[in-house]
Amino acid sequence: PAARSRETADAFAQARQSRQTRRGRHGRAVVTGMPALRAGDVVEMVDLPAGGDLTFRCRSVCHEISPEAGYLTHLLLEATL
């Protein structure tokens, strides 16, 4: 959509910048099965190897059950602001 006012154009620019910032901080994780976890949920990762804690939104969640690994949940993560 076209921005018809300066306020709308500023809002579009801010939303785009926010989206780019979130995409710059992303990752993947595999955890022991978490059946309640769904795409869009927010998770906190604590004691990360780089130090500190970070909060992420799940962009994608895949639940896997296998005889070798058991029940795992695969996460595609995007940092929250």
Short mmCIF file of C-alpha atoms in Angstrom, two decimals:
data_model
loop_
_atom_site.label_atom_id
_atom_site.label_comp_id
_atom_site.label_asym_id
_atom_site.label_seq_id
_atom_site.Cartn_x
_atom_site.Cartn_y
_atom_site.Cartn_z
CA PRO A 1 0.00 0.00 0.00
CA ALA A 2 1.07 3.55 -0.67
CA ALA A 3 1.77 5.94 2.20
CA ARG A 4 -0.48 8.97 1.79
CA SER A 5 0.85 10.93 4.76
CA ARG A 6 4.16 11.52 6.51
CA GLU A 7 2.89 9.70 9.61
CA THR A 8 1.99 6.63 7.56
CA ALA A 9 5.33 6.70 5.77
CA ASP A 10 7.14 6.96 9.12
CA ALA A 11 5.13 4.03 10.50
CA PHE A 12 5.99 1.92 7.42
CA ALA A 13 9.69 2.79 7.78
CA GLN A 14 9.71 1.97 11.48
CA ALA A 15 7.96 -1.37 10.90
CA ARG A 16 10.44 -2.28 8.17
CA GLN A 17 13.42 -1.38 10.36
CA SER A 18 11.98 -3.39 13.23
CA ARG A 19 11.47 -6.41 10.97
CA GLN A 20 15.05 -6.18 9.66
CA THR A 21 16.45 -5.93 13.19
CA ARG A 22 14.53 -9.03 14.31
CA ARG A 23 15.68 -11.00 11.26
CA GLY A 24 19.27 -10.05 12.04
CA ARG A 25 19.01 -11.95 15.32
CA HIS A 26 17.69 -15.42 14.69
CA GLY A 27 18.58 -19.02 15.20
CA ARG A 28 17.52 -22.61 15.50
CA ALA A 29 17.17 -24.83 18.53
CA VAL A 30 16.27 -28.42 19.26
CA VAL A 31 14.79 -29.17 22.68
CA THR A 32 13.28 -32.14 24.45
CA GLY A 33 9.67 -32.43 23.27
CA MET A 34 7.40 -29.55 24.26
CA PRO A 35 3.90 -30.41 22.98
CA ALA A 36 2.32 -27.07 23.95
CA LEU A 37 4.83 -24.99 21.95
CA ARG A 38 3.42 -23.44 18.74
CA ALA A 39 4.57 -20.97 16.08
CA GLY A 40 4.17 -17.43 17.39
CA ASP A 41 4.95 -18.38 21.00
CA VAL A 42 7.67 -16.46 22.83
CA VAL A 43 10.46 -18.43 24.50
CA GLU A 44 13.37 -17.35 26.68
CA MET A 45 16.77 -18.91 26.10
CA VAL A 46 18.87 -18.79 29.28
CA ASP A 47 22.56 -19.40 29.95
CA LEU A 48 23.51 -19.11 26.28
CA PRO A 49 27.14 -19.95 25.36
CA ALA A 50 27.76 -16.31 24.38
CA GLY A 51 26.47 -15.29 27.81
CA GLY A 52 23.20 -13.86 28.98
CA ASP A 53 19.60 -14.61 28.22
CA LEU A 54 17.59 -13.74 25.09
CA THR A 55 13.91 -13.80 24.23
CA PHE A 56 12.77 -15.17 20.88
CA ARG A 57 9.53 -15.66 18.98
CA CYS A 58 9.05 -19.06 17.37
CA ARG A 59 8.66 -18.60 13.62
CA SER A 60 8.35 -22.34 13.07
CA VAL A 61 7.87 -25.32 15.39
CA CYS A 62 8.22 -28.95 14.30
CA HIS A 63 7.55 -31.87 16.62
CA GLU A 64 9.42 -35.10 15.88
CA ILE A 65 9.15 -38.54 17.41
CA SER A 66 11.75 -41.14 16.48
CA PRO A 67 12.96 -44.42 18.00
CA GLU A 68 16.55 -43.13 18.04
CA ALA A 69 16.09 -39.64 19.52
CA GLY A 70 12.71 -39.88 21.24
CA TYR A 71 10.47 -36.81 21.27
CA LEU A 72 12.13 -33.59 20.07
CA THR A 73 10.87 -30.12 19.18
CA HIS A 74 12.72 -28.18 16.46
CA LEU A 75 12.45 -24.38 16.64
CA LEU A 76 13.15 -21.66 14.09
CA LEU A 77 13.60 -18.50 16.16
CA GLU A 78 13.48 -14.75 15.61
CA ALA A 79 14.57 -12.25 18.29
CA THR A 80 11.91 -10.09 19.89
CA LEU A 81 12.46 -6.38 20.40
#
